[in-house]
Short mmCIF file of C-alpha atoms and ligand atoms in Angstrom, two decimals:
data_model
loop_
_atom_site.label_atom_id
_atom_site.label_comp_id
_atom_site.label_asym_id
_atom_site.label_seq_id
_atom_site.Cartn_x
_atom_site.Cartn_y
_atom_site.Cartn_z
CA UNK A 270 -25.14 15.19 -10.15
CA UNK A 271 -24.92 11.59 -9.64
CA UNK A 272 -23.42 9.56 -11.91
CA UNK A 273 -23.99 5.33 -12.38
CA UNK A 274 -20.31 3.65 -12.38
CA UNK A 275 -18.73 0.14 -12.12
CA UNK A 276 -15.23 0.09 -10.11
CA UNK A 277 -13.43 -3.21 -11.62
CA UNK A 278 -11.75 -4.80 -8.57
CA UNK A 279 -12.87 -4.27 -5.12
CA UNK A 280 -9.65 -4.67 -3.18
CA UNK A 281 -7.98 -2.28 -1.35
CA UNK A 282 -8.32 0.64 -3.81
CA UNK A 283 -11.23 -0.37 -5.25
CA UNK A 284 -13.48 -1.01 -2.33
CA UNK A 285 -12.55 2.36 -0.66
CA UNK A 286 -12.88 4.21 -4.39
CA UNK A 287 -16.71 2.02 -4.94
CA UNK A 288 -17.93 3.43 -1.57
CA UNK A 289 -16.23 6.89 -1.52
CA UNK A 290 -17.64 7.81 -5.03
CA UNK A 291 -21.15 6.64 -3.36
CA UNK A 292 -20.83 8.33 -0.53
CA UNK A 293 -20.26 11.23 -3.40
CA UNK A 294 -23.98 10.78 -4.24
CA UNK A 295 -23.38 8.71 -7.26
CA UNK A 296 -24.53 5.01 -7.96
CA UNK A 297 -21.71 2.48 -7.75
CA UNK A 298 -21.47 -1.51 -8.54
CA UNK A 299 -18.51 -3.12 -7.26
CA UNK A 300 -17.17 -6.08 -9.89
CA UNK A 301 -15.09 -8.65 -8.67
CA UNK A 302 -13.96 -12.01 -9.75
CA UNK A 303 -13.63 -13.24 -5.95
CA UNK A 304 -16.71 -14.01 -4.81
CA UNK A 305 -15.96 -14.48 -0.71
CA UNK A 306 -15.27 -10.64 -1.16
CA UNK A 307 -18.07 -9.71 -3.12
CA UNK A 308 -20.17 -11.95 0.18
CA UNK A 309 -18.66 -9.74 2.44
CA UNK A 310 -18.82 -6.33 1.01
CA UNK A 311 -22.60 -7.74 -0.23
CA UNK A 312 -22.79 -7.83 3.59
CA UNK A 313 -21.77 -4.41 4.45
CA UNK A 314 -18.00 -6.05 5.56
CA UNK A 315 -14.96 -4.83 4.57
CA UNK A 316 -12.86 -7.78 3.67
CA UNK A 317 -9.49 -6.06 4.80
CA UNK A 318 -8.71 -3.60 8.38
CA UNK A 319 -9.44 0.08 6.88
CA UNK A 320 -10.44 2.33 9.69
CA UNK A 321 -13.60 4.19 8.87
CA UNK A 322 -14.52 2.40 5.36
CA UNK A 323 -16.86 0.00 7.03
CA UNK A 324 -19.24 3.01 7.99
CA UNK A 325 -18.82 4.91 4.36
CA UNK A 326 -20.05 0.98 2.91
CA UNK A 327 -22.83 0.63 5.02
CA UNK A 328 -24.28 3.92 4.48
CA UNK A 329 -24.25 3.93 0.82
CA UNK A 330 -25.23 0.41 0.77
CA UNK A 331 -28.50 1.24 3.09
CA UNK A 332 -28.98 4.01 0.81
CA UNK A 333 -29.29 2.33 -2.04
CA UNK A 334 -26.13 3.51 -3.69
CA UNK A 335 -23.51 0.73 -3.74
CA UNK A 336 -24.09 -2.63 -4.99
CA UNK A 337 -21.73 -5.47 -5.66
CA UNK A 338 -21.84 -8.08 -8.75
CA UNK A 339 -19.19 -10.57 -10.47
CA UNK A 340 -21.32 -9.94 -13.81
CA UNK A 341 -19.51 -7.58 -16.41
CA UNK A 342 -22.61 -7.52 -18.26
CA UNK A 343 -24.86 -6.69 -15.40
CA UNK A 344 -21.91 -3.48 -15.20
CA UNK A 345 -21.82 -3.03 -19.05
CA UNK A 346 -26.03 -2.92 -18.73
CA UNK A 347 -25.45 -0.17 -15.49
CA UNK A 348 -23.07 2.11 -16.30
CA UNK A 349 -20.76 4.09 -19.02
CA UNK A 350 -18.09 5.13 -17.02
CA UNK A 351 -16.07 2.58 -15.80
CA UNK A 352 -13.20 2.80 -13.45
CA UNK A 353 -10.02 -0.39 -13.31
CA UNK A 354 -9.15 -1.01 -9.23
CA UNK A 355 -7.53 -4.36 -10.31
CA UNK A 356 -3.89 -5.47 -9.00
CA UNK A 357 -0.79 -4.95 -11.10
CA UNK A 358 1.64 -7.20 -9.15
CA UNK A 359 5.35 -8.27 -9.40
CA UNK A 360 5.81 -10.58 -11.98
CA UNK A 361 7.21 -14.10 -10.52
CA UNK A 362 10.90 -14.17 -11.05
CA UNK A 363 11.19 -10.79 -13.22
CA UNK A 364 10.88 -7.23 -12.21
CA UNK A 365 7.77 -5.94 -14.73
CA UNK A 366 4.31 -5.62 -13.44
CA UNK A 367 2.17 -8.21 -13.88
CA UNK A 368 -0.92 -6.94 -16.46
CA UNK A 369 -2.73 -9.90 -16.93
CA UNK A 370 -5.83 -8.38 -14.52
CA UNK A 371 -5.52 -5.35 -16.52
CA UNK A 372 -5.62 -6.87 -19.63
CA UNK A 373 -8.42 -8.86 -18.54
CA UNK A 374 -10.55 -6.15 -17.45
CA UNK A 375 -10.80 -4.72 -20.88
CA UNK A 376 -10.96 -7.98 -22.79
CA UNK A 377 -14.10 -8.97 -20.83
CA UNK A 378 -15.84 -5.66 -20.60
CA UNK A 379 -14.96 -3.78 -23.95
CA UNK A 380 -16.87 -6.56 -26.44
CA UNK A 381 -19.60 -5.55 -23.82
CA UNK A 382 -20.03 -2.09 -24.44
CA UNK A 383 -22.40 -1.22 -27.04
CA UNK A 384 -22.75 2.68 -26.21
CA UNK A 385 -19.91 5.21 -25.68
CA UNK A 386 -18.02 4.97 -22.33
CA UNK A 387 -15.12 6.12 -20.34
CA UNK A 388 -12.39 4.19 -18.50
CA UNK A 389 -10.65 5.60 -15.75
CA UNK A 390 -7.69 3.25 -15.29
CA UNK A 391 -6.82 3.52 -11.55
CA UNK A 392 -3.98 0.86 -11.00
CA UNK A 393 -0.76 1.90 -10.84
CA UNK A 394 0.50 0.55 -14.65
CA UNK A 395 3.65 1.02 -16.46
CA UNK A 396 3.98 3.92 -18.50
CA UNK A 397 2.47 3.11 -22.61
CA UNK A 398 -0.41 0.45 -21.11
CA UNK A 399 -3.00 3.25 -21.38
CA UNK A 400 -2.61 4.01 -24.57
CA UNK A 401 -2.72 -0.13 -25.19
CA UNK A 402 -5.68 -0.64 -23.23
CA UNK A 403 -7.52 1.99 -25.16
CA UNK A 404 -6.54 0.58 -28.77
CA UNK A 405 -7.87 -2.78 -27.30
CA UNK A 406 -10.88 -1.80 -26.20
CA UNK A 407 -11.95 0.57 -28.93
CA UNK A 408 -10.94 -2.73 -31.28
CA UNK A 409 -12.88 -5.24 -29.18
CA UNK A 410 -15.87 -2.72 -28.53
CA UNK A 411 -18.95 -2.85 -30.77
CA UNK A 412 -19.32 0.82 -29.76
CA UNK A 413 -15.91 0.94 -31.31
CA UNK A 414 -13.99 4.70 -31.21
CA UNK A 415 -16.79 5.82 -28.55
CA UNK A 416 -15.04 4.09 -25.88
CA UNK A 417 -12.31 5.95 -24.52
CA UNK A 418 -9.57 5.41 -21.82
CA UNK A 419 -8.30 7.51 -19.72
CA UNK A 420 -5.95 7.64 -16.52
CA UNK A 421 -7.05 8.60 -13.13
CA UNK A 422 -3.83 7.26 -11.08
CA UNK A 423 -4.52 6.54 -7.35
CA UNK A 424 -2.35 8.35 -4.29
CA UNK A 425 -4.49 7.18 -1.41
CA UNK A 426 -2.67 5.74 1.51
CA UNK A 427 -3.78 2.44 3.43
CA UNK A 428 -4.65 3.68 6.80
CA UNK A 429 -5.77 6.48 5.69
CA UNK A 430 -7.65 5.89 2.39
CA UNK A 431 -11.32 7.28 3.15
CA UNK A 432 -9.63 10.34 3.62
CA UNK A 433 -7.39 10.35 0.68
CA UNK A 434 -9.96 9.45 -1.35
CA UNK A 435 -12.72 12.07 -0.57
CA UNK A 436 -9.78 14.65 0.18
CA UNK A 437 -6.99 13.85 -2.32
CA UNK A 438 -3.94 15.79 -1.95
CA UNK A 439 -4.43 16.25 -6.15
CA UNK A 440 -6.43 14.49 -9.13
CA UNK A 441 -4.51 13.87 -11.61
CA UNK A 442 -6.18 12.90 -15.02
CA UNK A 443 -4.17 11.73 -18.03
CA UNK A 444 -6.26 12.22 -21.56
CA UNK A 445 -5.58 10.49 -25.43
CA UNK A 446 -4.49 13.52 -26.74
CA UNK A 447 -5.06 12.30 -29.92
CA UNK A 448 -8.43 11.45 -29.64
CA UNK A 449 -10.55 14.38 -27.40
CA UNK A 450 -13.10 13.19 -26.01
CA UNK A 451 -15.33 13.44 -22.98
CA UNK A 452 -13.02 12.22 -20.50
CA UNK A 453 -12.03 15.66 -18.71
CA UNK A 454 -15.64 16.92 -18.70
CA UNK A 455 -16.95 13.65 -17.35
CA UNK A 456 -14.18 13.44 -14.31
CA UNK A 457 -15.16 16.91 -13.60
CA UNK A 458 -18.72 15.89 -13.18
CA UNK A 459 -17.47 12.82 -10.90
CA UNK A 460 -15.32 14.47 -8.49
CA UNK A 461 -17.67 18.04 -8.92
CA UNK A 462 -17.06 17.89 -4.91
CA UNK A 463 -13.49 17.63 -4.27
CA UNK A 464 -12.70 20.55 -6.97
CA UNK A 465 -15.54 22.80 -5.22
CA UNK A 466 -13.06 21.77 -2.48
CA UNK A 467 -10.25 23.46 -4.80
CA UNK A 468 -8.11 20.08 -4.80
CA UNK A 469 -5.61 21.00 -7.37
CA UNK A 470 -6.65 18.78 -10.51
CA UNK A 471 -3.53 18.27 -13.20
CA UNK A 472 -4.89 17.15 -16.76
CA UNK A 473 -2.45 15.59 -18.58
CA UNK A 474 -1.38 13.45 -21.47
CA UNK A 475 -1.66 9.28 -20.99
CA UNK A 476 2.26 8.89 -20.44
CA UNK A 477 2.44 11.98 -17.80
CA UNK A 478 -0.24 10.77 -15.99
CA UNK A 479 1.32 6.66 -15.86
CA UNK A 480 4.49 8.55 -14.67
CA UNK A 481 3.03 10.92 -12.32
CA UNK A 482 2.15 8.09 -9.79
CA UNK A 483 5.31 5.72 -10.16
CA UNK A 484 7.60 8.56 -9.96
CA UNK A 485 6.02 9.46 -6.49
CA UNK A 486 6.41 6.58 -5.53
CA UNK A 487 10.32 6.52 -6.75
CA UNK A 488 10.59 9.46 -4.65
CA UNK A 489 8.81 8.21 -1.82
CA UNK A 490 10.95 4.88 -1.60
CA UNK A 491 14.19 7.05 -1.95
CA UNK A 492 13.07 9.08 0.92
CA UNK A 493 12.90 6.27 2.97
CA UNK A 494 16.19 4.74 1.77
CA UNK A 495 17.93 8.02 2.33
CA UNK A 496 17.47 8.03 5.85
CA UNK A 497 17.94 4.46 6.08
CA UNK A 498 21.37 4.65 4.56
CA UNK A 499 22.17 7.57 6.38
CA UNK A 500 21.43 5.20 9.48
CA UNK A 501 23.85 2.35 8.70
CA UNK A 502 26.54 5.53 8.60
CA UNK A 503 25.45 6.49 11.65
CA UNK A 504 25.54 2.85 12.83
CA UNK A 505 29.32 2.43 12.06
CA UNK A 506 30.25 5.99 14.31
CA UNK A 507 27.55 5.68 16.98
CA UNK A 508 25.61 8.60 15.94
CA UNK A 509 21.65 9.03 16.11
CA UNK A 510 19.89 8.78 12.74
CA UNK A 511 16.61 9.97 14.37
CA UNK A 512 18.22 13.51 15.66
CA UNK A 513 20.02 13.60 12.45
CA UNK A 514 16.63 12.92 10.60
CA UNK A 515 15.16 15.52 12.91
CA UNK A 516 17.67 18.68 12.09
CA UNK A 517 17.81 18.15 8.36
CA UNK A 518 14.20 17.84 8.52
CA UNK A 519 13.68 21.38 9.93
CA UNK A 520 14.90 22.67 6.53
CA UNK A 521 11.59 22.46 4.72
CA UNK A 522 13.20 21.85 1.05
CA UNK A 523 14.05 18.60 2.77
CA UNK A 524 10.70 18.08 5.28
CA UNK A 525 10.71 16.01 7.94
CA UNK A 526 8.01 13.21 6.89
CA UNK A 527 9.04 10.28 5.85
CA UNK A 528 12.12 9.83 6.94
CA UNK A 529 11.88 7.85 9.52
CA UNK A 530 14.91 4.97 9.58
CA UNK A 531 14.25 1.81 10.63
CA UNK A 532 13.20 -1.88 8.92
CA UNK A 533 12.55 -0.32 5.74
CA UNK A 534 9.31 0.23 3.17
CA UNK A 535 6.92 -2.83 2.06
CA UNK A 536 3.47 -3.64 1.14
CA UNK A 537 1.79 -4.31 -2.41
CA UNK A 538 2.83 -1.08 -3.77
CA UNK A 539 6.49 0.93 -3.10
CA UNK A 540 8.29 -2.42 -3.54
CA UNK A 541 6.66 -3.83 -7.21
CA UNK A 542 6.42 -0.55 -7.86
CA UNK A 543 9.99 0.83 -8.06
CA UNK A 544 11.10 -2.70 -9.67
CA UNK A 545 8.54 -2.20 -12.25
CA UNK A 546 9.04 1.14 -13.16
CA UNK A 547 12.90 -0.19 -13.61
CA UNK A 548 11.68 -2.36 -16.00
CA UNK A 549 9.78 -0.31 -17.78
CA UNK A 550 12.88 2.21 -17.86
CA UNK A 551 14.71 -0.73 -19.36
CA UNK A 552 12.27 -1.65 -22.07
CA UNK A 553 12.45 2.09 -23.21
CA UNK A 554 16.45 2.50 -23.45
CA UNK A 555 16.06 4.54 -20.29
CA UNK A 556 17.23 2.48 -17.36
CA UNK A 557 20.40 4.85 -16.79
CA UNK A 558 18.06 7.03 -15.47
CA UNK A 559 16.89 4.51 -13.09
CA UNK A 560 19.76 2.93 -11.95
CA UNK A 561 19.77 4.96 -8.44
CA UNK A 562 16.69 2.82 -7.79
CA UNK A 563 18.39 -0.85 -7.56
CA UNK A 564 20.70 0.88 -4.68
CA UNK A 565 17.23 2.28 -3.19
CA UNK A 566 15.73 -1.46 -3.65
CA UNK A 567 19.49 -3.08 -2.03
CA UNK A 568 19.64 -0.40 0.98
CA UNK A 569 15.87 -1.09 1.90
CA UNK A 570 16.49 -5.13 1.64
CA UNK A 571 19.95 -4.66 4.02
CA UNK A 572 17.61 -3.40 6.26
CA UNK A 573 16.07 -6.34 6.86
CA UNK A 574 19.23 -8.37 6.69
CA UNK A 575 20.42 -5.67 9.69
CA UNK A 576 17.25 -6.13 11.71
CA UNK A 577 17.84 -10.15 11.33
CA UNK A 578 21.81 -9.53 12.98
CA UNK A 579 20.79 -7.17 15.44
CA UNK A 580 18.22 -10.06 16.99
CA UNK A 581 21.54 -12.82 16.79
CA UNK A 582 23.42 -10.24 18.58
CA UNK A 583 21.11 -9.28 21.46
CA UNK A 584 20.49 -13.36 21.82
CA UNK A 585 24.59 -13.74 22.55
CA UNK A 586 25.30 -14.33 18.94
CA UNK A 587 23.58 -17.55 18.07
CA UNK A 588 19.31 -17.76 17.14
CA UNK A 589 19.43 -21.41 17.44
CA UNK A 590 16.75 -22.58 20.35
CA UNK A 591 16.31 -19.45 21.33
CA UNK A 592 12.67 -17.78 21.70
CA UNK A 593 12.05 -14.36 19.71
CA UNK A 594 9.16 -12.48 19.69
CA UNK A 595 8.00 -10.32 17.00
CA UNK A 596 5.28 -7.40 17.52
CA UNK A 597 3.51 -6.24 14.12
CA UNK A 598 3.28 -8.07 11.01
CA UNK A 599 1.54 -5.66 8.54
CA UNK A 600 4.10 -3.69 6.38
CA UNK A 601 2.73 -0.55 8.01
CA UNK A 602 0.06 0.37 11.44
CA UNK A 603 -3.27 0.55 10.72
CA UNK A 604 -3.41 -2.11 8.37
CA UNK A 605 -3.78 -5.73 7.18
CA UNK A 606 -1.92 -5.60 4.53
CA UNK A 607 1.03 -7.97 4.79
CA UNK A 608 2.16 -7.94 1.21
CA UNK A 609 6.05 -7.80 1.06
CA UNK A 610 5.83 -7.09 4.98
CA UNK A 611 9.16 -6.14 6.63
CA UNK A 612 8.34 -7.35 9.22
CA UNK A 613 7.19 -11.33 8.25
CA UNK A 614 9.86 -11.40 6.11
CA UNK A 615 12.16 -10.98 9.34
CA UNK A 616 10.26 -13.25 11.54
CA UNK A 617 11.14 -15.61 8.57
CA UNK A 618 14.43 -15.46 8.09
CA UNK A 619 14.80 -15.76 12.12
CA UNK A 620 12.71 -18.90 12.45
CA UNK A 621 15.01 -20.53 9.53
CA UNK A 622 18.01 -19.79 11.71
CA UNK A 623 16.38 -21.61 14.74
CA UNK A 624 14.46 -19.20 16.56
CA UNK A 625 11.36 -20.25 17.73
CA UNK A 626 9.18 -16.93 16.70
CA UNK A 627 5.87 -15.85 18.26
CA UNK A 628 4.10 -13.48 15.79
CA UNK A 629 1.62 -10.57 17.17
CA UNK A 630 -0.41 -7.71 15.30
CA UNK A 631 -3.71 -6.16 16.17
CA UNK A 632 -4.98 -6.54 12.54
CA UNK A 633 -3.15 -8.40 10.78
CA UNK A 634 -3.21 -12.27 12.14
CA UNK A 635 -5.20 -13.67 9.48
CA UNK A 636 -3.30 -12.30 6.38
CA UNK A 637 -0.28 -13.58 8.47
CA UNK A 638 -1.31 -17.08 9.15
CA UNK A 639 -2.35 -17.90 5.82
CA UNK A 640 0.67 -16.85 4.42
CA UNK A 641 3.02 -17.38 7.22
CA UNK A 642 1.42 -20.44 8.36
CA UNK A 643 4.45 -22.26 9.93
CA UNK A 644 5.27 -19.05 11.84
CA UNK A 645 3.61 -19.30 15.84
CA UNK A 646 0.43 -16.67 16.31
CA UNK A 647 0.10 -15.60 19.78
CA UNK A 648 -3.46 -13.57 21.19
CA UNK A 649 -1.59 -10.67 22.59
CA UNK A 650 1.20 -8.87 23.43
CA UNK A 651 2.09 -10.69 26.73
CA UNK A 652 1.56 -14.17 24.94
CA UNK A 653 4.09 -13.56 22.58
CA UNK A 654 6.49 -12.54 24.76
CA UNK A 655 6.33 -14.76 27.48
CA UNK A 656 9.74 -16.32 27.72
CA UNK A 657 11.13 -13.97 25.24
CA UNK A 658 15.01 -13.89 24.75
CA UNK A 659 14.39 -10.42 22.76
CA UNK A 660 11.46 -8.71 21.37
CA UNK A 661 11.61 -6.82 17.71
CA UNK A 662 9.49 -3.83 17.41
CA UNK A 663 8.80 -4.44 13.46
CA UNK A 664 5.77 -2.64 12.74
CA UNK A 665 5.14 0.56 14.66
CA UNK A 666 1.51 0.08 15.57
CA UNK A 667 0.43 2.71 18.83
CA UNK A 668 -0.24 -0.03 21.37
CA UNK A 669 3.76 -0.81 20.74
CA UNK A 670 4.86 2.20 20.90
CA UNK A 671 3.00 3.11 24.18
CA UNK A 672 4.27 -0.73 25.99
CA UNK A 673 4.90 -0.67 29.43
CA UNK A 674 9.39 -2.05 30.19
CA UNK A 675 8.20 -2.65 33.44
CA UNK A 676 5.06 -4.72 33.35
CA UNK A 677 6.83 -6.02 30.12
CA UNK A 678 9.81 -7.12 31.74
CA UNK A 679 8.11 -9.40 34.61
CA UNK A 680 6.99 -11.59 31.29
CA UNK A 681 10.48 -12.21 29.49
CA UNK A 682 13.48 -14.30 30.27
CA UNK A 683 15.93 -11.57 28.95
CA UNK A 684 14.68 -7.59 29.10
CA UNK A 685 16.38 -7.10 25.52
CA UNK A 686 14.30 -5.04 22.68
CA UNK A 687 15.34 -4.08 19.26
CA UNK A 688 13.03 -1.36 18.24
CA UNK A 689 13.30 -1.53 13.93
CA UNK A 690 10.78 1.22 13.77
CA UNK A 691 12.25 3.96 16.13
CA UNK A 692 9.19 4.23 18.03
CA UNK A 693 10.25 3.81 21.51
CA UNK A 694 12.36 6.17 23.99
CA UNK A 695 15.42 4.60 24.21
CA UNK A 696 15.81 6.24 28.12
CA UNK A 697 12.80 5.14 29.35
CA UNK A 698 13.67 1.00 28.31
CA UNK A 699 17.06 1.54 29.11
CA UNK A 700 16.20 3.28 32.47
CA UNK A 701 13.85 0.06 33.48
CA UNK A 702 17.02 -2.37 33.18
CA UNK A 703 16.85 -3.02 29.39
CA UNK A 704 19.00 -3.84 26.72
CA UNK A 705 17.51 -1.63 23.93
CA UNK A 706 19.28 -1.18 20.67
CA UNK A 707 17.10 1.17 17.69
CA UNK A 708 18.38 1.59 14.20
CA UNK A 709 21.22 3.88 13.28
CA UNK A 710 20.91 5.23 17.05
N1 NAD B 1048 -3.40 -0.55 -1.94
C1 NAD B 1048 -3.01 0.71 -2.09
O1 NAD B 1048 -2.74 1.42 -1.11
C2 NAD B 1048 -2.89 1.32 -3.47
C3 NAD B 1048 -2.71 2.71 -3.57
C4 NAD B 1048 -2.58 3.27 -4.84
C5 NAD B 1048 -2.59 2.45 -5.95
N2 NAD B 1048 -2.75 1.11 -5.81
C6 NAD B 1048 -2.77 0.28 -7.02
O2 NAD B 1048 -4.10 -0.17 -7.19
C7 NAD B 1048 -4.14 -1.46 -7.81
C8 NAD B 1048 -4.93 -2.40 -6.93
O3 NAD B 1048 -4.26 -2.55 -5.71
P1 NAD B 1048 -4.97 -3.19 -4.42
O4 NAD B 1048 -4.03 -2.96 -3.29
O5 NAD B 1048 -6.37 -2.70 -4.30
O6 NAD B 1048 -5.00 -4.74 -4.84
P2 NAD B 1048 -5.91 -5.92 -4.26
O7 NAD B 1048 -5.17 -7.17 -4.54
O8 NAD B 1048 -6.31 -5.60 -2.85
O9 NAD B 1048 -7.24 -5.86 -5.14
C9 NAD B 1048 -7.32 -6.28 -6.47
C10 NAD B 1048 -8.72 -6.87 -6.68
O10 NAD B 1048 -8.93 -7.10 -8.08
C11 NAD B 1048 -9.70 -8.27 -8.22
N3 NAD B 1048 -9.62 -8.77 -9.59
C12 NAD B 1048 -8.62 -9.50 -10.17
N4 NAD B 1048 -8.91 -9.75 -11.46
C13 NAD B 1048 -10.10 -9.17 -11.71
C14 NAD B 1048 -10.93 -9.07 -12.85
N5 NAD B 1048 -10.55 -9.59 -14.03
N6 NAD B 1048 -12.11 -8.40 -12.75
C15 NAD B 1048 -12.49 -7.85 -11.57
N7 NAD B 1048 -11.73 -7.90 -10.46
C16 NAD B 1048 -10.57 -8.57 -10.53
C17 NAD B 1048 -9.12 -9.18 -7.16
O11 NAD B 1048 -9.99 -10.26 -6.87
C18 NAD B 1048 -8.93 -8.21 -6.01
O12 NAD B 1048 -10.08 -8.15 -5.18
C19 NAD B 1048 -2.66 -1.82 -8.00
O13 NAD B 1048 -2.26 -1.43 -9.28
C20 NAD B 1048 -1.96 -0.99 -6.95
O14 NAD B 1048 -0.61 -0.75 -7.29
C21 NAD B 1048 -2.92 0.53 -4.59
#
């Protein structure tokens, strides 16, 4: 059955979730306040690197499916079930999310709906805002107690989101339990497909639901620090995090994914998201419980701090006119995204110490520049290392991992690489006459 829906913000989540749920079968307008992205997507262009999405938008927009607006009246008019894609950032200079886009979805839309509806919230939100959103909107809406909220948190991975998204590990619907409605039966309708597909789907209360995503996240960024503080260990005996990550990782209670050590997590979610579930912990008498997470937030920053020594130490102990080259900027392969990258951060801190850095990622130059603009850009791999002192490995993008230390080395002044991804065979670089140094190996 196909089902006409607005998706409120048409970044990253919300552009893959507008043309996945059309390439469902159902009817879909995109709403955005930004109109250069609503141009693009207009235009069958995805405004960020997401392999495969440009296809899914195409198709649904040939087809008739997917259309894109900045008028919340033109979605109010189209559609009762409404789904909220918009950011929840890190508030400047405190830990919380930022809910002002949140907020401002529902304060523009709700005095617009004049017939019952359902919101999906979507954005990753700080557990009690569901319940707030829907006691706004059901007191701004002249459809009043017919408009309900609900929460449809998002897992979906950049990089891999078209496939998340049509092929979710779980859905995962949080309900008002004190007000039944048609929430559950409508979702069921929506995603009809992916529970044919017996994708486990978890109905829950709001506050369940709000934690069900941040704690996987929690859990996700502890992962990650784990390993990485099981690498500085390993850095102050000369051991090798990687086999150590690789024999604890055969015991499947433990699993080997993610736990890879290196430069540490980033982007616009892990990050904001830990701090802000901190936050949230705090506000509700609960932060004890949370604590563990500032050490996961300091052990993930050292990392960076670590990867900034390392490049002093392979250039003799002092950054100053030296010539660094950094390969990847985006805070993960197979993407743009350079929000709270690792990697730029680095590059960064490097250039303030003297270094004159040469920046190079497949997909992510753009994002870079305009945020990084006083950082150098170079076309391609050999570019940026031409003249090199020492190269950092800071985003593990394929094309890195598979470089050549041979036809690399004729390009350099000094064959010295710090890999801060593990993604390179220390033998083979050392065996072609290079200094290589990994993380907690
Ligand atoms: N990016 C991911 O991988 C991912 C995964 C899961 C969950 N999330 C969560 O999803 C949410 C969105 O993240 P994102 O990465 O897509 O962010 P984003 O910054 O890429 O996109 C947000 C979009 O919302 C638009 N917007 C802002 N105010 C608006 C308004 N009032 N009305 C309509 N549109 C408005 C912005 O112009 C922007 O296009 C966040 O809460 C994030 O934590 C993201």
């Amino acid at each position: 059955m196909s089902t006409p829906m607005a998706v409120f913000g048409t970044g990253y989540l919300g552009a893959t979730h507008a043309a996945c749920m059309a390439e469902l079968g159902h009817h879909v307008l995109g709403v955005d306040v930004d109109e250069s992205k609503l141009a693009k997507l207009e235009a069958g262009e995805v405004p960020f690197y997401e392999p495969g999405l440009e296809e899914v938008l195409k198709r649904n927009i040939e087809a008739g499916r997917l259309r894109f607006t900045s008028s919340y009246e033109e979605a109010a008019e189209f559609a009762d079930v409404h789904f909220i894609g918009v950011g929840t950032p890190q508030k400047k200079g405190e830990f919380a999310a930022d809910l002002t886009y949140v907020d401002a979805v529902i304060d523009t839309l709700a005095p617009l709906l004049k017939r019952p509806a359902v919101i999906f919230g979507k954005s990753t939100v700080p557990v009690g805002t569901a319940a707030r959103l829907g006691q706004r909107a059901r007191a701004l809406a002249p459809a009043g107690v017919e408009v309900e909220v609900a929460w449809n948190p998002e897992f979906l991975r950049e990089g891999f989101a078209v496939q998340d998204t049509l092929h979710p590990d779980r859905l995962v619907l949080g309900l008002d339990r004190e007000r039944p409605g048609r929430a559950e039966e409508v979702a069921r309708e929506i995603y009809a497909q992916l529970l044919d597909e017996r994708i486990p789907f978890l109905v829950t209360d709001l506050a369940t639901a709000e934690l069900v995503k941040t704690s996987a996240n929690a859990f996700l960024a502890t992962k990650i620090s784990f390993i990485n503080a099981m690498a500085e260990v390993c850095e102050a005996v000369d051991a090798d995090v990687t086999v150590l990550a690789d024999a604890i990782g055969h015991d499947a209670r433990i699993g080997r994914r993610f736990l890879n050590a290196g430069l540490g997590f980033g982007g616009g979610c892990l990050p904001k998201d830990i701090r802000a579930f901190m936050a949230r912990a705090g506000e509700l008498g609960a932060d004890h419980a949370l604590t563990f997470l500032r050490e996961v937030d300091a052990v993930n920053m050292r990392r960076r701090t670590r990867m900034v020594e390392m490049a002093r130490e392979a250039c003799g102990g002092n950054l100053l006119g030296t010539r660094v080259a950094v390969l990847g900027a985006a805070f993960k392969p197979e993407s743009d995204d350079v929000r709270d990258s690792p990697a730029l951060n680095v590059a960064g801190q490097i250039q303030l110490q003297g270094a004159a850095v040469t920046v190079y990622d497949p997909k992510a130059m753009e994002n870079s520049r305009r945020n990084f603009p006083t950082l150098s850009y170079a076309a391609d791999v050999n570019e940026a290392v031409e003249g090199a002192d020492v190269i950092l490995v800071l985003t593990e993008w394929k094309q890195f991992c598979d470089l050549k230390p041979a036809r690399l080395g004729k390009l350099v002044r000094q064959r010295s690489i710090v890999d801060g991804r593990n993604c390179l065979d220390p033998t083979v670089w050392r065996d072609a006459g290079w200094n290589y140094r990994g993380m907690g190996r």
